[in-house]
Amino acid sequence: MESVVNPAPGVEKILFTEEQVQARVAEVAAEISRKYEGRDLKLIGVLKGSVFFLTALARAISIPVKIDFLAISSFGAGSGSAHGMVRIEKDLDDPIQDQDVLLVEDIVDTGFTTRYLLQTLSGRGPRSLGICTLLDRSVRRVVQVPVDFRCFEIPDRFVVGYGLDYKQLYRNLGYIAVLNPDNKSPDNKTS
Ligand code: IMP
Ligand code: MG
């Protein structure tokens, strides 16, 4: 039996419990370990949303991995990178040339962010470049990106938890949840 969770204030519905997330992360980590056996794998996390997923994934992967991070900002009206304009705010510490690189994302939504990162990173000569995402909301995809590993496909609702935020809150929830729409009003006071 899974443990009973009292949702945080503002949470409408839990989509995936902490136990479900952990179990799925372990499955995907096993797939990655098999695929990259004997290779020189580097996980690249996109700050801040993918940090929780990346650390859980890295611990569950059974082959040696290196990790590195970059930070981006996206602009334009609307949520995320609605107009596809993305900029690197903090670059990777190290080169990725001739390495097997797996870009680790919190969520692939429209696909603009991922496409930008793929274009940028592929220009640096990695041996291979894959995408691993915790969540895939493919129903909202605007530009096609090749997702190699995904933990969960989700419906067209705004979600928080396990790294995903609303106004920088909720990242530390162990589960993934739909936010109550009332909580998403501009004068929202999350607590
Ligand atoms: P995309 O460029 O539209 O694919 O957006 C990707 C980025 O938007 C993600 O890395 C998240 O930071 C953010 N994002 C998209 N949907 C959600 C959501 O439901 N909750 C929290 N952040 C989201
Ligand atoms: Mg975000």
JSON list of C-alpha atoms in Angstrom, two decimals, residues 13-102:
[
{"chain": "A", "resi": 13, "resn": "LYS", "atom": "CA", "xyz": [-4.97, 16.56, -7.18]},
{"chain": "A", "resi": 14, "resn": "ILE", "atom": "CA", "xyz": [-1.95, 14.30, -6.86]},
{"chain": "A", "resi": 15, "resn": "LEU", "atom": "CA", "xyz": [-1.09, 12.82, -10.27]},
{"chain": "A", "resi": 16, "resn": "PHE", "atom": "CA", "xyz": [1.84, 10.65, -9.21]},
{"chain": "A", "resi": 17, "resn": "THR", "atom": "CA", "xyz": [2.71, 9.80, -5.61]},
{"chain": "A", "resi": 18, "resn": "GLU", "atom": "CA", "xyz": [6.28, 9.83, -4.35]},
{"chain": "A", "resi": 19, "resn": "GLU", "atom": "CA", "xyz": [6.31, 6.02, -4.48]},
{"chain": "A", "resi": 20, "resn": "GLN", "atom": "CA", "xyz": [5.13, 6.01, -8.10]},
{"chain": "A", "resi": 21, "resn": "VAL", "atom": "CA", "xyz": [7.75, 8.57, -9.08]},
{"chain": "A", "resi": 22, "resn": "GLN", "atom": "CA", "xyz": [10.54, 6.66, -7.35]},
{"chain": "A", "resi": 23, "resn": "ALA", "atom": "CA", "xyz": [9.51, 3.39, -8.98]},
{"chain": "A", "resi": 24, "resn": "ARG", "atom": "CA", "xyz": [9.35, 4.92, -12.44]},
{"chain": "A", "resi": 25, "resn": "VAL", "atom": "CA", "xyz": [12.65, 6.77, -12.01]},
{"chain": "A", "resi": 26, "resn": "ALA", "atom": "CA", "xyz": [14.26, 3.43, -11.11]},
{"chain": "A", "resi": 27, "resn": "GLU", "atom": "CA", "xyz": [12.85, 1.83, -14.28]},
{"chain": "A", "resi": 28, "resn": "VAL", "atom": "CA", "xyz": [14.12, 4.62, -16.51]},
{"chain": "A", "resi": 29, "resn": "ALA", "atom": "CA", "xyz": [17.51, 4.57, -14.73]},
{"chain": "A", "resi": 30, "resn": "ALA", "atom": "CA", "xyz": [17.76, 0.86, -15.53]},
{"chain": "A", "resi": 31, "resn": "GLU", "atom": "CA", "xyz": [16.98, 1.53, -19.21]},
{"chain": "A", "resi": 32, "resn": "ILE", "atom": "CA", "xyz": [19.66, 4.23, -19.30]},
{"chain": "A", "resi": 33, "resn": "SER", "atom": "CA", "xyz": [22.21, 1.98, -17.56]},
{"chain": "A", "resi": 34, "resn": "ARG", "atom": "CA", "xyz": [21.63, -0.72, -20.18]},
{"chain": "A", "resi": 35, "resn": "LYS", "atom": "CA", "xyz": [21.77, 1.63, -23.14]},
{"chain": "A", "resi": 36, "resn": "TYR", "atom": "CA", "xyz": [24.96, 3.43, -22.08]},
{"chain": "A", "resi": 37, "resn": "GLU", "atom": "CA", "xyz": [26.84, 0.45, -20.61]},
{"chain": "A", "resi": 38, "resn": "GLY", "atom": "CA", "xyz": [30.57, 0.82, -21.23]},
{"chain": "A", "resi": 39, "resn": "ARG", "atom": "CA", "xyz": [30.24, 4.41, -22.44]},
{"chain": "A", "resi": 40, "resn": "ASP", "atom": "CA", "xyz": [31.18, 7.82, -21.09]},
{"chain": "A", "resi": 41, "resn": "LEU", "atom": "CA", "xyz": [27.81, 9.20, -19.96]},
{"chain": "A", "resi": 42, "resn": "LYS", "atom": "CA", "xyz": [27.26, 12.78, -18.86]},
{"chain": "A", "resi": 43, "resn": "LEU", "atom": "CA", "xyz": [23.91, 13.93, -17.46]},
{"chain": "A", "resi": 44, "resn": "ILE", "atom": "CA", "xyz": [23.14, 17.59, -18.08]},
{"chain": "A", "resi": 45, "resn": "GLY", "atom": "CA", "xyz": [20.51, 19.17, -15.85]},
{"chain": "A", "resi": 46, "resn": "VAL", "atom": "CA", "xyz": [18.60, 22.32, -16.61]},
{"chain": "A", "resi": 47, "resn": "LEU", "atom": "CA", "xyz": [18.37, 24.48, -13.49]},
{"chain": "A", "resi": 48, "resn": "LYS", "atom": "CA", "xyz": [16.33, 24.58, -11.44]},
{"chain": "A", "resi": 49, "resn": "GLY", "atom": "CA", "xyz": [13.44, 22.32, -12.38]},
{"chain": "A", "resi": 50, "resn": "SER", "atom": "CA", "xyz": [15.37, 19.18, -13.25]},
{"chain": "A", "resi": 51, "resn": "VAL", "atom": "CA", "xyz": [17.63, 19.07, -10.19]},
{"chain": "A", "resi": 52, "resn": "PHE", "atom": "CA", "xyz": [15.39, 16.80, -8.11]},
{"chain": "A", "resi": 53, "resn": "PHE", "atom": "CA", "xyz": [14.87, 14.40, -11.00]},
{"chain": "A", "resi": 54, "resn": "LEU", "atom": "CA", "xyz": [18.52, 14.40, -12.05]},
{"chain": "A", "resi": 55, "resn": "THR", "atom": "CA", "xyz": [19.84, 13.55, -8.59]},
{"chain": "A", "resi": 56, "resn": "ALA", "atom": "CA", "xyz": [17.33, 10.72, -8.12]},
{"chain": "A", "resi": 57, "resn": "LEU", "atom": "CA", "xyz": [18.09, 9.40, -11.60]},
{"chain": "A", "resi": 58, "resn": "ALA", "atom": "CA", "xyz": [21.86, 9.63, -11.14]},
{"chain": "A", "resi": 59, "resn": "ARG", "atom": "CA", "xyz": [21.72, 7.65, -7.88]},
{"chain": "A", "resi": 60, "resn": "ALA", "atom": "CA", "xyz": [19.62, 4.93, -9.52]},
{"chain": "A", "resi": 61, "resn": "ILE", "atom": "CA", "xyz": [21.88, 4.58, -12.59]},
{"chain": "A", "resi": 62, "resn": "SER", "atom": "CA", "xyz": [24.30, 1.70, -12.17]},
{"chain": "A", "resi": 63, "resn": "ILE", "atom": "CA", "xyz": [27.07, 2.84, -14.54]},
{"chain": "A", "resi": 64, "resn": "PRO", "atom": "CA", "xyz": [29.54, 5.70, -13.86]},
{"chain": "A", "resi": 65, "resn": "VAL", "atom": "CA", "xyz": [28.14, 9.12, -14.82]},
{"chain": "A", "resi": 66, "resn": "LYS", "atom": "CA", "xyz": [29.35, 12.69, -14.79]},
{"chain": "A", "resi": 67, "resn": "ILE", "atom": "CA", "xyz": [26.94, 15.55, -14.16]},
{"chain": "A", "resi": 68, "resn": "ASP", "atom": "CA", "xyz": [26.87, 19.19, -15.20]},
{"chain": "A", "resi": 69, "resn": "PHE", "atom": "CA", "xyz": [24.26, 21.95, -15.13]},
{"chain": "A", "resi": 70, "resn": "LEU", "atom": "CA", "xyz": [23.16, 24.92, -17.13]},
{"chain": "A", "resi": 71, "resn": "ALA", "atom": "CA", "xyz": [20.59, 27.59, -16.39]},
{"chain": "A", "resi": 72, "resn": "ILE", "atom": "CA", "xyz": [18.34, 29.25, -18.93]},
{"chain": "A", "resi": 73, "resn": "SER", "atom": "CA", "xyz": [15.74, 31.94, -19.07]},
{"chain": "A", "resi": 74, "resn": "SER", "atom": "CA", "xyz": [12.86, 32.08, -21.45]},
{"chain": "A", "resi": 75, "resn": "PHE", "atom": "CA", "xyz": [10.95, 35.14, -22.42]},
{"chain": "A", "resi": 76, "resn": "GLY", "atom": "CA", "xyz": [7.82, 36.30, -24.14]},
{"chain": "A", "resi": 77, "resn": "ALA", "atom": "CA", "xyz": [4.26, 36.42, -22.85]},
{"chain": "A", "resi": 78, "resn": "GLY", "atom": "CA", "xyz": [2.65, 33.32, -21.46]},
{"chain": "A", "resi": 79, "resn": "SER", "atom": "CA", "xyz": [4.10, 30.49, -19.49]},
{"chain": "A", "resi": 80, "resn": "GLY", "atom": "CA", "xyz": [7.38, 28.80, -20.15]},
{"chain": "A", "resi": 81, "resn": "SER", "atom": "CA", "xyz": [8.95, 29.71, -23.45]},
{"chain": "A", "resi": 82, "resn": "ALA", "atom": "CA", "xyz": [5.73, 30.45, -25.30]},
{"chain": "A", "resi": 83, "resn": "HIS", "atom": "CA", "xyz": [7.52, 32.30, -28.08]},
{"chain": "A", "resi": 84, "resn": "GLY", "atom": "CA", "xyz": [10.48, 30.03, -28.26]},
{"chain": "A", "resi": 85, "resn": "MET", "atom": "CA", "xyz": [13.00, 32.59, -27.05]},
{"chain": "A", "resi": 86, "resn": "VAL", "atom": "CA", "xyz": [15.50, 31.01, -24.73]},
{"chain": "A", "resi": 87, "resn": "ARG", "atom": "CA", "xyz": [18.88, 32.23, -23.46]},
{"chain": "A", "resi": 88, "resn": "ILE", "atom": "CA", "xyz": [21.62, 30.49, -21.49]},
{"chain": "A", "resi": 89, "resn": "GLU", "atom": "CA", "xyz": [22.18, 32.32, -18.18]},
{"chain": "A", "resi": 90, "resn": "LYS", "atom": "CA", "xyz": [24.72, 29.89, -16.75]},
{"chain": "A", "resi": 91, "resn": "ASP", "atom": "CA", "xyz": [26.64, 27.65, -19.09]},
{"chain": "A", "resi": 92, "resn": "LEU", "atom": "CA", "xyz": [28.07, 24.19, -18.48]},
{"chain": "A", "resi": 93, "resn": "ASP", "atom": "CA", "xyz": [31.31, 24.04, -16.49]},
{"chain": "A", "resi": 94, "resn": "ASP", "atom": "CA", "xyz": [33.00, 21.61, -18.89]},
{"chain": "A", "resi": 95, "resn": "PRO", "atom": "CA", "xyz": [33.12, 20.72, -22.60]},
{"chain": "A", "resi": 96, "resn": "ILE", "atom": "CA", "xyz": [30.98, 17.85, -23.88]},
{"chain": "A", "resi": 97, "resn": "GLN", "atom": "CA", "xyz": [32.99, 17.03, -26.97]},
{"chain": "A", "resi": 98, "resn": "ASP", "atom": "CA", "xyz": [33.13, 13.29, -27.78]},
{"chain": "A", "resi": 99, "resn": "GLN", "atom": "CA", "xyz": [30.95, 12.41, -24.77]},
{"chain": "A", "resi": 100, "resn": "ASP", "atom": "CA", "xyz": [27.62, 10.65, -24.61]},
{"chain": "A", "resi": 101, "resn": "VAL", "atom": "CA", "xyz": [25.32, 13.36, -23.30]},
{"chain": "A", "resi": 102, "resn": "LEU", "atom": "CA", "xyz": [21.84, 13.00, -21.89]}
]
